[in-house]
Coordinates of N, CA and C in Angstrom, one line a residue:
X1 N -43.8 -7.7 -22.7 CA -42.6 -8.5 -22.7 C -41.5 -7.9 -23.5
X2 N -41.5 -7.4 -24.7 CA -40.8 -7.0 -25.9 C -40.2 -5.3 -25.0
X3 N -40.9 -4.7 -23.7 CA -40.6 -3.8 -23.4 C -39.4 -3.8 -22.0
X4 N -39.8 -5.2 -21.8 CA -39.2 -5.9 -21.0 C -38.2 -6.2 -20.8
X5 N -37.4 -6.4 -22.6 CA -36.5 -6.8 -22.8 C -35.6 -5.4 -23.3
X6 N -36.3 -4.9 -23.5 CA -35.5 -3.7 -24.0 C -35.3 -2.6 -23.2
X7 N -35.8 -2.5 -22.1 CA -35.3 -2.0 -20.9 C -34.1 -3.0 -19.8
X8 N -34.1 -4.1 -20.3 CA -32.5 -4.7 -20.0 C -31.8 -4.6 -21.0
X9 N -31.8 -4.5 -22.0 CA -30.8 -4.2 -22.5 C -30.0 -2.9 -22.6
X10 N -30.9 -1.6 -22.1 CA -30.4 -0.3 -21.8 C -29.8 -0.2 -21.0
X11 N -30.0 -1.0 -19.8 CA -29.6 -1.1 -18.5 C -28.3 -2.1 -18.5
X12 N -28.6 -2.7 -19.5 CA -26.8 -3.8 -19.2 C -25.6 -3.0 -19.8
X13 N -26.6 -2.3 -21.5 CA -25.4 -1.2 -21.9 C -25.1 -0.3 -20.7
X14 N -26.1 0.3 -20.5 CA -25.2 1.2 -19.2 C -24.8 0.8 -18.3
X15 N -25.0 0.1 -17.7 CA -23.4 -0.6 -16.4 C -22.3 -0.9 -17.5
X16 N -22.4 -1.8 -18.6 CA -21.3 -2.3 -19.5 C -20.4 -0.7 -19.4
X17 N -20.9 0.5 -20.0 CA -19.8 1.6 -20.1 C -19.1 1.7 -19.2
X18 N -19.2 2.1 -18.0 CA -18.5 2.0 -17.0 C -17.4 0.7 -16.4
X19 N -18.1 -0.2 -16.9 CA -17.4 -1.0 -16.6 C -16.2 -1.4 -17.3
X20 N -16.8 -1.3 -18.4 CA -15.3 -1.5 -19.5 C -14.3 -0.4 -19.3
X21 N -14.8 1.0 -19.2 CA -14.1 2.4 -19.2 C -13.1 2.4 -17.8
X22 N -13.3 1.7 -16.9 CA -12.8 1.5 -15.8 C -11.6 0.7 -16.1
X23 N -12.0 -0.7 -16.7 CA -10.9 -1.6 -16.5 C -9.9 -1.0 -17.9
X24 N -10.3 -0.6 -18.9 CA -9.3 0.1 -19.6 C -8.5 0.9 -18.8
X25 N -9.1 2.1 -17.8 CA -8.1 2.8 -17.1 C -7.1 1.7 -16.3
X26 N -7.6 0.9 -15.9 CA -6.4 0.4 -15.1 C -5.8 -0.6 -15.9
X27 N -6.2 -1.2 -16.7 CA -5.6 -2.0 -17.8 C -4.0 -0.6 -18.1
X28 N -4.7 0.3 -18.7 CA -3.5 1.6 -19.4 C -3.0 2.0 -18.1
X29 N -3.0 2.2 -17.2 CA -2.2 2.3 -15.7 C -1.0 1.7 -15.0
X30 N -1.4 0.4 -15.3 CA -0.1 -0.5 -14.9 C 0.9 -0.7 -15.2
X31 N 1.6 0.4 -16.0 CA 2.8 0.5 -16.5 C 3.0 1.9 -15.9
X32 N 2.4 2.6 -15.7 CA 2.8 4.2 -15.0 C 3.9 4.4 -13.8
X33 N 4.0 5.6 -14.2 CA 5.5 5.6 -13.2 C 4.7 6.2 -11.4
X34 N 4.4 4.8 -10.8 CA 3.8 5.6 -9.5 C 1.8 4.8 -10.1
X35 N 1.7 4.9 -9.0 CA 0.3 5.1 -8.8 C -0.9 6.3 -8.9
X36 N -2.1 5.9 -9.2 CA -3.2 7.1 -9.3 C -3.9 7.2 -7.3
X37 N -4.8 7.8 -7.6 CA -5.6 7.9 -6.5 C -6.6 5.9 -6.7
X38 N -6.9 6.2 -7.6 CA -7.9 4.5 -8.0 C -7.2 3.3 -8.1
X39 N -5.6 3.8 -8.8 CA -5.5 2.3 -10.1 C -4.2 2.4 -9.6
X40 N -3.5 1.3 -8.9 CA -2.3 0.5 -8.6 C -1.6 1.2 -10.0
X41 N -0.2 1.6 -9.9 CA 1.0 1.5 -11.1 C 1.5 0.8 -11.2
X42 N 3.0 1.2 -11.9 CA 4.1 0.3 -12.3 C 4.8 0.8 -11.5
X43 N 6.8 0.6 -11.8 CA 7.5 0.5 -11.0 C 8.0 2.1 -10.9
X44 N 8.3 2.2 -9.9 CA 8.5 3.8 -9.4 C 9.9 4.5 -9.9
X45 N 10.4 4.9 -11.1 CA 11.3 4.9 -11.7 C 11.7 7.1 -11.6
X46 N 10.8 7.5 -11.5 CA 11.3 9.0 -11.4 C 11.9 9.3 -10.4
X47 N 12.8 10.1 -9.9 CA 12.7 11.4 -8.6 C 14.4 10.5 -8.3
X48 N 15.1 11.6 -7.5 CA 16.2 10.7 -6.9 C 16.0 9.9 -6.3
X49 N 17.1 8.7 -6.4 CA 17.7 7.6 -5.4 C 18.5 7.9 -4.3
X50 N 17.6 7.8 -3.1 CA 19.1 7.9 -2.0 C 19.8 7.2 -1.6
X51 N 20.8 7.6 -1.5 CA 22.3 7.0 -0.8 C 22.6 7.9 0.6
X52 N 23.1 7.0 1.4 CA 23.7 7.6 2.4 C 22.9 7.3 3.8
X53 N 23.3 7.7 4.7 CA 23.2 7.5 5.9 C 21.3 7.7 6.8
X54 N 21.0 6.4 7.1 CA 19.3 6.6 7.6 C 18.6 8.0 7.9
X55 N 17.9 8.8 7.0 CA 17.5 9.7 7.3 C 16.6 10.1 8.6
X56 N 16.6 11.2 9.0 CA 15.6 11.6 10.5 C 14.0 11.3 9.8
X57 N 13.5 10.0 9.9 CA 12.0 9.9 9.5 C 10.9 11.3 10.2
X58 N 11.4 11.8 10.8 CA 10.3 12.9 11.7 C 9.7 13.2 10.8
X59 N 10.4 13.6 9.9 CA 9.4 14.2 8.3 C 8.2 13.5 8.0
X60 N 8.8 12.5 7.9 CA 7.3 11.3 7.6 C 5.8 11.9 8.7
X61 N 5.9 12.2 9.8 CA 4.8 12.8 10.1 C 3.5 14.0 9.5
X62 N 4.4 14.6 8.4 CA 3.8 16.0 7.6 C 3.1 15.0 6.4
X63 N 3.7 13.7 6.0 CA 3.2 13.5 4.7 C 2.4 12.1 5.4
X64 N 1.0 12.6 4.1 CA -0.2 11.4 4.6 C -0.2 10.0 3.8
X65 N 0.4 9.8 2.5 CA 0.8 9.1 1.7 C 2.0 8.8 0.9
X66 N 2.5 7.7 0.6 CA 3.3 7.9 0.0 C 3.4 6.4 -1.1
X67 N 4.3 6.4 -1.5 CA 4.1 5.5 -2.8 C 4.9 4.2 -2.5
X68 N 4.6 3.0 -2.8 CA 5.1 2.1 -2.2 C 5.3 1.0 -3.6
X69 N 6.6 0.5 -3.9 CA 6.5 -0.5 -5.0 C 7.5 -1.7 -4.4
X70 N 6.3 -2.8 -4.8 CA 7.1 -3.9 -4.8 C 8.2 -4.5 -5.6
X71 N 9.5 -5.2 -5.7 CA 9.9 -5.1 -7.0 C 9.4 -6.5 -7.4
X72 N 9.3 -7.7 -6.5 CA 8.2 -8.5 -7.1 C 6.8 -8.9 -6.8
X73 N 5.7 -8.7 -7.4 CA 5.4 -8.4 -9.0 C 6.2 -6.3 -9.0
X74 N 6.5 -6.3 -9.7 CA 6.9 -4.7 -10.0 C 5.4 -3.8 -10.0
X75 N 4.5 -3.7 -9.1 CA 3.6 -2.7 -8.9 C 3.6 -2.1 -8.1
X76 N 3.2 -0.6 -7.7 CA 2.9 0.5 -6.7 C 1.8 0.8 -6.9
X77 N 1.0 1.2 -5.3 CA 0.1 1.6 -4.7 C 0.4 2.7 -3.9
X78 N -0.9 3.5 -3.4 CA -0.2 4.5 -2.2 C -0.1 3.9 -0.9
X79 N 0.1 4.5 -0.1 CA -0.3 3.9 1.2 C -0.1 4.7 2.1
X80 N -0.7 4.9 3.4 CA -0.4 5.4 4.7 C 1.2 5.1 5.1
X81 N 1.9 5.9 6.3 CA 2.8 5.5 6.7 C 3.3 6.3 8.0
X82 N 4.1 5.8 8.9 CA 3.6 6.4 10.2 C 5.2 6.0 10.5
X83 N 5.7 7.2 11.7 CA 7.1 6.8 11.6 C 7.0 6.4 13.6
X84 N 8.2 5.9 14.2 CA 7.9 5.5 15.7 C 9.4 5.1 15.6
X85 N 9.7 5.8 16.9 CA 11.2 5.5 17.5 C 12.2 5.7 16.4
X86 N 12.2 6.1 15.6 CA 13.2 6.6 14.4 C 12.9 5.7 13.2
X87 N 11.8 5.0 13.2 CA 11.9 3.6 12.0 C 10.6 4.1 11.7
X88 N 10.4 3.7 10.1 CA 9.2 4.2 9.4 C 8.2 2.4 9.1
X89 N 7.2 2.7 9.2 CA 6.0 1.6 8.9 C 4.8 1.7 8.0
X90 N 4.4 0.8 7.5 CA 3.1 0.4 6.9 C 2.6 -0.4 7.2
X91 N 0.7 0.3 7.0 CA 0.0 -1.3 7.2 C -0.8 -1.7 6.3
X92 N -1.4 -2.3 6.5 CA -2.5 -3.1 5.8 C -3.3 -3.8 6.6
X93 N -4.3 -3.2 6.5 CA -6.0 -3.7 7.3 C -6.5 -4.8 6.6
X94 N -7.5 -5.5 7.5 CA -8.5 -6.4 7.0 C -8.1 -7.6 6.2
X95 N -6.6 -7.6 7.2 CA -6.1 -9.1 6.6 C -6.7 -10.8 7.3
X96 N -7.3 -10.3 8.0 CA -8.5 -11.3 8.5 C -9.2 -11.8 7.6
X97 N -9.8 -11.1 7.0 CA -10.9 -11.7 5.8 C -10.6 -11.8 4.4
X98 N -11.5 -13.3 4.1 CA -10.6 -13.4 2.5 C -10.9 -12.0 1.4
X99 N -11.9 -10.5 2.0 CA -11.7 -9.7 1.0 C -10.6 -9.1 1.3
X100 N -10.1 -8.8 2.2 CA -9.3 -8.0 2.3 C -7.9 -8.8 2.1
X101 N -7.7 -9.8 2.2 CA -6.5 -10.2 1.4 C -6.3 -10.4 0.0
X102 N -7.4 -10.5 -0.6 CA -7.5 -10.4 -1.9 C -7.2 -8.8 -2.1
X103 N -7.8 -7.9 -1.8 CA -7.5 -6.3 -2.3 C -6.4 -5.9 -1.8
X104 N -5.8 -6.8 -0.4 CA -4.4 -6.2 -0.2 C -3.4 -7.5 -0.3
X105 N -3.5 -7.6 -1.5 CA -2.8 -9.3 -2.0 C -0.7 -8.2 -1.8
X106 N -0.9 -7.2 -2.1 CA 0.6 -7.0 -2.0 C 0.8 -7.5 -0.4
X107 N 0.2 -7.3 0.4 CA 1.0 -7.2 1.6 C 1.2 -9.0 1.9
X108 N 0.2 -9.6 1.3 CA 0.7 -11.3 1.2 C 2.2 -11.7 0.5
X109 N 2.5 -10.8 -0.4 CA 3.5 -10.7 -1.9 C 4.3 -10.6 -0.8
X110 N 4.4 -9.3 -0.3 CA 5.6 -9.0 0.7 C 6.1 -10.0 1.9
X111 N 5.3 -10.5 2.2 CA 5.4 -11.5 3.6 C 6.2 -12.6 2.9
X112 N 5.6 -13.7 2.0 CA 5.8 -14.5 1.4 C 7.1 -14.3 0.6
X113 N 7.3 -12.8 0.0 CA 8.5 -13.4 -0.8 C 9.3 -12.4 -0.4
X114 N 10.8 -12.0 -0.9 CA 11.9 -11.2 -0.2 C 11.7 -9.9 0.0
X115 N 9.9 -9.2 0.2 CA 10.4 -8.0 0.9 C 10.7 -7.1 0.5
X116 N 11.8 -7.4 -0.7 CA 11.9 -5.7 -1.6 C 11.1 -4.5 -1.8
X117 N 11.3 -3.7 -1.9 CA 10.9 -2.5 -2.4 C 10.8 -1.3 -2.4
X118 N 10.8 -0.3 -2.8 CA 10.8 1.1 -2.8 C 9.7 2.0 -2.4
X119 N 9.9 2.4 -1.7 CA 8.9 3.9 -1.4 C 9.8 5.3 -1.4
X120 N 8.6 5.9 -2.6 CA 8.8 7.2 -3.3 C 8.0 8.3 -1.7
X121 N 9.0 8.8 -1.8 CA 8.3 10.0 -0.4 C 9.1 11.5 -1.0
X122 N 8.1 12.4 -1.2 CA 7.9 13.7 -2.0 C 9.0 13.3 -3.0
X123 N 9.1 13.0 -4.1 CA 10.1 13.0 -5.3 C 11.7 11.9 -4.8
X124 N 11.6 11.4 -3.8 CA 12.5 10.8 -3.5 C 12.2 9.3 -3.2
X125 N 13.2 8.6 -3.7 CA 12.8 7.2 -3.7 C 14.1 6.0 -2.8
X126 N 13.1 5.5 -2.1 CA 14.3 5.1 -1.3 C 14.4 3.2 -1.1
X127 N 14.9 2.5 -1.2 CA 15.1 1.5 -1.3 C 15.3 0.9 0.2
X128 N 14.1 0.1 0.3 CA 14.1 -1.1 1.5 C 13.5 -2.0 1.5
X129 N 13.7 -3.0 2.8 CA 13.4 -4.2 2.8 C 11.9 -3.8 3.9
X130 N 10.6 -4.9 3.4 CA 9.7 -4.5 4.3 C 9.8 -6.1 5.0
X131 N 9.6 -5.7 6.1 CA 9.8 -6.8 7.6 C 8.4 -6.9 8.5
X132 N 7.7 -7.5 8.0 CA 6.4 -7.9 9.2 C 6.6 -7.9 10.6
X133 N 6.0 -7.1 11.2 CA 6.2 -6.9 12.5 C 5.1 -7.6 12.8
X134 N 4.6 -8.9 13.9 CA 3.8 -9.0 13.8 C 3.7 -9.7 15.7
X135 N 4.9 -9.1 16.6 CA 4.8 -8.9 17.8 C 5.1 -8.4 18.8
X136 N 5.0 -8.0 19.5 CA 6.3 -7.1 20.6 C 5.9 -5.8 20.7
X137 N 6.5 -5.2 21.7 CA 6.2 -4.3 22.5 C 6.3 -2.6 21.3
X138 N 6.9 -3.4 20.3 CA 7.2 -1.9 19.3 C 6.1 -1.7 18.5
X139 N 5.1 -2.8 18.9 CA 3.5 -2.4 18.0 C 2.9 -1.3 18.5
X140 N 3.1 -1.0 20.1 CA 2.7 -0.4 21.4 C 2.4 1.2 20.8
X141 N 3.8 1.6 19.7 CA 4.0 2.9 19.4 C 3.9 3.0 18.2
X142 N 4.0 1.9 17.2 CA 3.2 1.9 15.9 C 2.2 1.9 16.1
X143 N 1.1 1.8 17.1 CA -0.2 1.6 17.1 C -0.7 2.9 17.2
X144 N -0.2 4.0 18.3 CA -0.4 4.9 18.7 C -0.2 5.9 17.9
X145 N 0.8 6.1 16.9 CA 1.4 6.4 15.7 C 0.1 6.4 14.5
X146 N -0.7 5.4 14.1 CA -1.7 4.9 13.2 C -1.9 5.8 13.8
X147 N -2.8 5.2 14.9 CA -4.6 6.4 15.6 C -4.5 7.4 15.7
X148 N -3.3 8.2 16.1 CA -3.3 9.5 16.3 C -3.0 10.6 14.6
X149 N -2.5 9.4 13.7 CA -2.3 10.4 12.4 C -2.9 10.1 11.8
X150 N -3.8 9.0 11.5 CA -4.8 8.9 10.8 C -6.6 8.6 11.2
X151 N -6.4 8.4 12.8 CA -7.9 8.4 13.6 C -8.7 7.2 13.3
X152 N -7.7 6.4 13.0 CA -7.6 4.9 12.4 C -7.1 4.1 13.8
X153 N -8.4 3.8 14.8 CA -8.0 2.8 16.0 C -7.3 2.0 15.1
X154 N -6.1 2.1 16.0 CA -5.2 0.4 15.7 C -5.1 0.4 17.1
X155 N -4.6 -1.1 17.6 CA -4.4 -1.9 19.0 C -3.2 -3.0 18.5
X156 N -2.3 -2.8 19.7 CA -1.5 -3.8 19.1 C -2.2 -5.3 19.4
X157 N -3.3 -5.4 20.2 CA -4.3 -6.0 19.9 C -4.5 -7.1 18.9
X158 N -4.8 -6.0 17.9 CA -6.1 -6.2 16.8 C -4.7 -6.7 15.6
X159 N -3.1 -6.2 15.7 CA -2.2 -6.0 15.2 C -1.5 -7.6 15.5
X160 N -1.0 -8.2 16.8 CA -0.7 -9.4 17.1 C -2.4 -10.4 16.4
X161 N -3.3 -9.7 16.8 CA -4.1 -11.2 16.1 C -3.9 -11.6 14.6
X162 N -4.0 -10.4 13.6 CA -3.4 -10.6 12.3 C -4.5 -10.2 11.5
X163 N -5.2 -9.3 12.5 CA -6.3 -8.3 11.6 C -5.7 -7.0 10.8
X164 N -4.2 -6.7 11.3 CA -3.9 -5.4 11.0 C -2.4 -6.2 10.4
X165 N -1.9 -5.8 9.1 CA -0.4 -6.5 9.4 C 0.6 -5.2 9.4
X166 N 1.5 -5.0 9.7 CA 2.5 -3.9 9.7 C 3.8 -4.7 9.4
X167 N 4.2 -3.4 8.6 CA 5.6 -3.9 7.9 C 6.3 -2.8 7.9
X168 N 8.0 -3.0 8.8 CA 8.9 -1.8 9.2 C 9.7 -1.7 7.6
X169 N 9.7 -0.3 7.2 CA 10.2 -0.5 6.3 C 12.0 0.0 6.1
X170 N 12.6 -1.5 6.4 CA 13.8 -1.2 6.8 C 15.1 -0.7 6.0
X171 N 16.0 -0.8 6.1 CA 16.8 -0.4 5.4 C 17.6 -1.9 4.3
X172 N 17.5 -1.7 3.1 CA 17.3 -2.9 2.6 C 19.5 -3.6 3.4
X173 N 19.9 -4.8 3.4 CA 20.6 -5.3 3.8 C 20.6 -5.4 5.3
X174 N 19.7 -4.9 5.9 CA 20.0 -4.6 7.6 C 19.5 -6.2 8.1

């Protein structure tokens, strides 16, 4: 019994290090400028701001992630992003089930409240409004857009039921 106990207690210290070692990193994280590969940041404050006239998103095809901050709560994550007909998008999977609304609670943030925020794309930070797309014939080529750049079946399907949500990320005042 006495051996019993002392082989739980090696075993609780060892998961305990990890565990604590973890939530310190993201505990010290959420103030960083930008996000990690693991741990959600803070607000996206480095690289230029642009001004000026809607850039040619074509570019967005070469890059696989990019940095996305809400201004409220003020956090950034990475994210996929896929451009269609000259307008750039994001999604967020697995809004069907209560885990995946819990892990992707920003994309609730964004629906629910005004939408703000910035995405950093190579050193550049551009300010918009994210807008739920959540019908119509322009899922057709966001969907197509997903599968083919990331091998990630989307259906506008699976996109109108409210398994997949997509948010155009527009130009903020538009």
């Amino acid at each position: 019994m006495k051996l019993l106990t002392i082989v739980g207690q090696v075993l609780g210290i060892l998961l305990l290090i990890p565990a604590v070692a973890l939530g310190t990193l993201r505990f010290e994280h959420r103030n960083a400028d930008g996000p990690s590969i693991l741990f959600p940041g803070g607000k996206l404050v480095s690289g230029e701001l642009y001004s000026g006239p809607e850039p040619d998103w074509r570019f967005t095809n070469q890059v696989q992630t990019v940095e996305l901050q809400l201004d409220e709560p003020p956090s950034s994550r990475l994210i996929w992003i896929v451009e269609s007909e000259g307008r750039i998008y994001i999604a967020s999977g697995y809004m069907s089930s209560f885990l995946g609304r819990l892990w992707k609670h920003w994309a609730v943030q964004a629906d629910q409240g005004d939408g703000l925020g910035v995405v950093r794309i190579d050193g550049t930070r551009y300010e918009r409004t994210l807008v739920r797309i959540d019908e119509g014939p322009v899922l057709d080529g966001v969907a197509a857009a997903m599968t083919a750049k990331y091998g990630a079946p989307t259906t506008r399907q699976a996109i109108e039921a409210g398994d997949i949500w997509i948010f155009q990320l527009a130009p903020r005042g538009s």
